[in-house]
PDB file of C-alpha atoms in Angstrom:
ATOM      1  CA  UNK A   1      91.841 -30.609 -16.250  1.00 85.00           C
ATOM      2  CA  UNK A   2      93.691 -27.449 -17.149  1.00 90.00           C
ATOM      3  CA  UNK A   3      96.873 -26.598 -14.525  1.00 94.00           C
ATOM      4  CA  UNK A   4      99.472 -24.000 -14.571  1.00 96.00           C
ATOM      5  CA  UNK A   5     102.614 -24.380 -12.881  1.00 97.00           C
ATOM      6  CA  UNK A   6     104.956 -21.830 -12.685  1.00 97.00           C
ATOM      7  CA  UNK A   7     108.705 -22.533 -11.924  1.00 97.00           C
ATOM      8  CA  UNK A   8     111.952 -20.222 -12.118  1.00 98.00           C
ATOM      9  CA  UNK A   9     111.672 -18.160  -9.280  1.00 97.00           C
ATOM     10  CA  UNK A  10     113.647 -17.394  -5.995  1.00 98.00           C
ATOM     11  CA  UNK A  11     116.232 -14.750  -4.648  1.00 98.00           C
ATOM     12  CA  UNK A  12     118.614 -12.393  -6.181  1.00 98.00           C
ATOM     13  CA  UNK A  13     120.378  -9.092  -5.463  1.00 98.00           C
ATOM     14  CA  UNK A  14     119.907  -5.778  -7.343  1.00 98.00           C
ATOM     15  CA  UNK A  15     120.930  -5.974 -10.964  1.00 98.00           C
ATOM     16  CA  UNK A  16     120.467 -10.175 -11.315  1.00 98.00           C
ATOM     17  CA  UNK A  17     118.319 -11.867 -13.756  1.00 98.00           C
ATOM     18  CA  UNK A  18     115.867 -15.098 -13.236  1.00 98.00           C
ATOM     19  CA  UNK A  19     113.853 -17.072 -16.072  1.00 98.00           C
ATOM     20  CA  UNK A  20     109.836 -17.874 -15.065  1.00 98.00           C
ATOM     21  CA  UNK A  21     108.473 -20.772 -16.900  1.00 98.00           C
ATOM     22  CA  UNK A  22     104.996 -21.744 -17.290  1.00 97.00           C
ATOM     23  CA  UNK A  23     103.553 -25.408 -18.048  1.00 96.00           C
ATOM     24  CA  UNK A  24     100.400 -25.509 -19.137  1.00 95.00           C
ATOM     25  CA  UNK A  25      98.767 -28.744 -19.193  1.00 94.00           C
ATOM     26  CA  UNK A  26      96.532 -28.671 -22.050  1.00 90.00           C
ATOM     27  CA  UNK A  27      94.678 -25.593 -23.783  1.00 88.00           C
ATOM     28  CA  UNK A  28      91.872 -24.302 -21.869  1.00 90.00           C
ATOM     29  CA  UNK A  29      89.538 -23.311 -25.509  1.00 90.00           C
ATOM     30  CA  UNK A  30      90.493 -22.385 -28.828  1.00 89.00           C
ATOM     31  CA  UNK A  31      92.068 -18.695 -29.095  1.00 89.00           C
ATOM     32  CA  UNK A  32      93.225 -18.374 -25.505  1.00 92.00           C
ATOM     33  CA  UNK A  33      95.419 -15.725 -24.304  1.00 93.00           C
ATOM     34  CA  UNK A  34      98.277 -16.115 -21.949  1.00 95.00           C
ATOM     35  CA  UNK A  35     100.239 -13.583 -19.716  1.00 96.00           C
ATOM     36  CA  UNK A  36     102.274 -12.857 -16.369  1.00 97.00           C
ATOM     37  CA  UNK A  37     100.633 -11.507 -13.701  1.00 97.00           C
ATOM     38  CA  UNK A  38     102.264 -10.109 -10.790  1.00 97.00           C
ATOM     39  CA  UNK A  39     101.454  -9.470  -6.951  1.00 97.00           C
ATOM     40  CA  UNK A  40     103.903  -7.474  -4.668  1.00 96.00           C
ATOM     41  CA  UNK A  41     103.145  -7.325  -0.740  1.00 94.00           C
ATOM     42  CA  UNK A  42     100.383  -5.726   0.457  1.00 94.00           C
ATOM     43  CA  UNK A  43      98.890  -4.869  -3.370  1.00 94.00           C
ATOM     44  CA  UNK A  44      96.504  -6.168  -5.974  1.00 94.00           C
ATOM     45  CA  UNK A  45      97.418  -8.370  -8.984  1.00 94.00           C
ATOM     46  CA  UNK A  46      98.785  -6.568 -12.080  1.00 95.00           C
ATOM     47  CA  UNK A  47      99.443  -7.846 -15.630  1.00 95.00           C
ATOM     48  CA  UNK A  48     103.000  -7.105 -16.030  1.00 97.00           C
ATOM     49  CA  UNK A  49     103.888  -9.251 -19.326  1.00 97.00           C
ATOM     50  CA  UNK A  50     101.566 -10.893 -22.451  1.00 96.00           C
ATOM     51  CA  UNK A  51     100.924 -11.394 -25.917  1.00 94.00           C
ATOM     52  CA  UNK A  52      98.608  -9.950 -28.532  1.00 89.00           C
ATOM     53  CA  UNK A  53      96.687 -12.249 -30.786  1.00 83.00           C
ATOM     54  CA  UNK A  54      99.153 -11.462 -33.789  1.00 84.00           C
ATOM     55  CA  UNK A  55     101.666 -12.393 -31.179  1.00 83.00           C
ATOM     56  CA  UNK A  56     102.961  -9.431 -30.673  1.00 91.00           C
ATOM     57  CA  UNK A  57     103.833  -8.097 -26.723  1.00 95.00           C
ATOM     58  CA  UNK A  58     102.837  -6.599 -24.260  1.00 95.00           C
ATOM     59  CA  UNK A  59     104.467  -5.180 -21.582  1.00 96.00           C
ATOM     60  CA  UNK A  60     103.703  -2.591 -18.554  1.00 96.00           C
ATOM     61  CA  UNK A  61     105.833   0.478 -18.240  1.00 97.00           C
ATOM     62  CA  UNK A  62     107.464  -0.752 -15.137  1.00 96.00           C
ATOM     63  CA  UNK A  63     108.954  -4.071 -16.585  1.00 98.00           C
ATOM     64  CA  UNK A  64     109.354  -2.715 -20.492  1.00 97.00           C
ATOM     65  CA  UNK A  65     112.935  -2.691 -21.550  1.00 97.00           C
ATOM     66  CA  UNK A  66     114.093  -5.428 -18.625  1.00 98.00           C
ATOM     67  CA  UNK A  67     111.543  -8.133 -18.957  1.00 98.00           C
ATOM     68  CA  UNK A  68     111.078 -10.609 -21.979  1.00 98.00           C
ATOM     69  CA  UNK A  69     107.579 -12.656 -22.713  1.00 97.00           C
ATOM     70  CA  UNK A  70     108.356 -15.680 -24.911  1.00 96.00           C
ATOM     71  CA  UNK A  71     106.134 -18.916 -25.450  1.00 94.00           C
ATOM     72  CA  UNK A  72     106.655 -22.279 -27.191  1.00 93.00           C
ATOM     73  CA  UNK A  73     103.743 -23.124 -28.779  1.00 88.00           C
ATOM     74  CA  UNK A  74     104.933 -26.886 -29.426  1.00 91.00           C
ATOM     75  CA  UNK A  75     105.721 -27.323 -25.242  1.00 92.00           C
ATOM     76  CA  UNK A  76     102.553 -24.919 -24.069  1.00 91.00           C
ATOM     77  CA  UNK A  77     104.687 -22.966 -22.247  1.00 95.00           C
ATOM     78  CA  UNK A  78     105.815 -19.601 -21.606  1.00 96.00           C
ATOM     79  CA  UNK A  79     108.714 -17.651 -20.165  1.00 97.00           C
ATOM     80  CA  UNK A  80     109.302 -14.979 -18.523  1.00 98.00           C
ATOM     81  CA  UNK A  81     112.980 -13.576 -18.933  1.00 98.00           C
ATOM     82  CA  UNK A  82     113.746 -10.954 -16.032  1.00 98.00           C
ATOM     83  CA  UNK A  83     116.844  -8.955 -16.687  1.00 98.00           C
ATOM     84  CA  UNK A  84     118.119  -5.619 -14.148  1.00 98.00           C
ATOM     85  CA  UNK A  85     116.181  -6.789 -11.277  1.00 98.00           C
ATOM     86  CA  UNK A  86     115.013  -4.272  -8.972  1.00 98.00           C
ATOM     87  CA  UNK A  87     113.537  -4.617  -5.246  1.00 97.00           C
ATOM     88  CA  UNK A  88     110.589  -3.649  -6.552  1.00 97.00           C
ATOM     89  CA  UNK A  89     110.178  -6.299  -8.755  1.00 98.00           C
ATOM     90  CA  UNK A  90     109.283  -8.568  -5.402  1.00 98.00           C
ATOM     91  CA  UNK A  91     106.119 -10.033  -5.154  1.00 98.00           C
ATOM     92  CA  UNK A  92     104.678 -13.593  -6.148  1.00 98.00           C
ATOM     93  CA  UNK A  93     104.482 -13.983 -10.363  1.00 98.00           C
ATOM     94  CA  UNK A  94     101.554 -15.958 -11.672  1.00 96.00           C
ATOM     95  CA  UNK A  95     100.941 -17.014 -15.341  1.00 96.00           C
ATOM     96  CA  UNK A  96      97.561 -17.149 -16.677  1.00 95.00           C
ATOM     97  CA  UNK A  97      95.752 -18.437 -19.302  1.00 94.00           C
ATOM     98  CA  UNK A  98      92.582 -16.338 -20.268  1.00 93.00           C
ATOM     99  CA  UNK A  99      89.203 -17.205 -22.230  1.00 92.00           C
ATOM    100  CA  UNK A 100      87.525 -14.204 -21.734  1.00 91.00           C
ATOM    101  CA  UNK A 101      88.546 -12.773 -25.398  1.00 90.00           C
ATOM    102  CA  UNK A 102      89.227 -15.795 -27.889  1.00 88.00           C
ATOM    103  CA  UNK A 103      91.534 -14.772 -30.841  1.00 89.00           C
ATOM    104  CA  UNK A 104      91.449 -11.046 -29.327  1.00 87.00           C
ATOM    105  CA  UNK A 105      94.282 -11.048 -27.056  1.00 91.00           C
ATOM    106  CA  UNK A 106      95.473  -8.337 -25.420  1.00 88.00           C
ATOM    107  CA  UNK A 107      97.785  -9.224 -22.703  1.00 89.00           C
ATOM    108  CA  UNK A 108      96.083 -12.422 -21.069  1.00 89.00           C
ATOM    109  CA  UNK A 109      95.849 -10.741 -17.866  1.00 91.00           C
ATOM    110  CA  UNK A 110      92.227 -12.055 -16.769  1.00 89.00           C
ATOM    111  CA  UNK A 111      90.920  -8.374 -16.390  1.00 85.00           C
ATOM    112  CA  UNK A 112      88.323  -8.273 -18.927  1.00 81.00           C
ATOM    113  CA  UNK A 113      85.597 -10.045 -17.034  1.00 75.00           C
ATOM    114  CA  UNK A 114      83.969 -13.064 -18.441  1.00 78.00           C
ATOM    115  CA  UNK A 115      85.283 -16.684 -19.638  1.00 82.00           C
ATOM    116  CA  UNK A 116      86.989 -17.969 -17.285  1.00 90.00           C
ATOM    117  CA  UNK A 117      90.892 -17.717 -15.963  1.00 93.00           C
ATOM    118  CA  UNK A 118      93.600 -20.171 -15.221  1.00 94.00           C
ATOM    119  CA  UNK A 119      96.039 -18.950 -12.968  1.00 94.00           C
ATOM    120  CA  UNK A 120      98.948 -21.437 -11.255  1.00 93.00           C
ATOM    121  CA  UNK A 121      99.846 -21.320  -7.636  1.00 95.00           C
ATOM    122  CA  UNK A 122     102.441 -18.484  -8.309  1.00 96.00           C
ATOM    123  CA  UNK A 123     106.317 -18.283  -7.689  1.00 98.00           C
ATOM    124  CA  UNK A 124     108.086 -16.324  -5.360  1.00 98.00           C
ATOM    125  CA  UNK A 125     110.360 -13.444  -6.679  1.00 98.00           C
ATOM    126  CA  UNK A 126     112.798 -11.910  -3.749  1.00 98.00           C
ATOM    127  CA  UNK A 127     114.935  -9.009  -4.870  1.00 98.00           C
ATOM    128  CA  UNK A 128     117.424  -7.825  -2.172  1.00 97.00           C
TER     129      UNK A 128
END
């Protein structure tokens, strides 16, 4: 049974920094993709953090420069390394582990339709 569990979060001011993790239990399938998702009040989910297949990141504009995606391949699990938080940053931070594109990564975001996606129960992120 494949479980996510994200840890790391809570509140800072302005300017602070907080480290996600992710535990993943076990692989979901061969060639998975992984990636942070993120909901702020009163909007949709958006991928804000991944990886690539080569292993490579991905970021989106809004996090690029502050934000830092790292995994541990050995542990199965990822971080999320927030630097210069802003208010905007707020919302509730999932990881996810996507099937949907095996070997063809391109974020882990669970957008693509098909396979299936893993997503934990989220952790709060309060910036104020």
């Amino acid at each position: 049974h494949v479980q996510l569990v994200e840890s790391g979060g809570g509140s800072v001011q302005p300017g602070g920094s907080l480290r996600l993790s992710c535990a993943i239990s076990e692989p979901p399938s061969p060639g998975y993709c992984v990636g942070w998702i993120r909901q702020a009040p009163g909007q949709g989910r958006e991928g804000i953090a991944g990886f690539h297949s080569q292993g490579r990141t991905r970021y989106t504009d809004a996090v690029k420069g502050r934000f830092t995606v790292s995994k541990d391949n050995t542990k199965n699990t990822m971080y999320l390394q927030m630097n210069s938080l802003k208010p905007e940053d707020t919302g509730l931070y999932f990881c996810a582990a996507d099937t949907s594109t095996p070997y063809n990564c391109n974020g882990g975001f669970c957008n693509t339709g098909g396979g299936r996606c893993y997503r934990g129960q989220g952790t709060q992120v309060t910036v104020s």
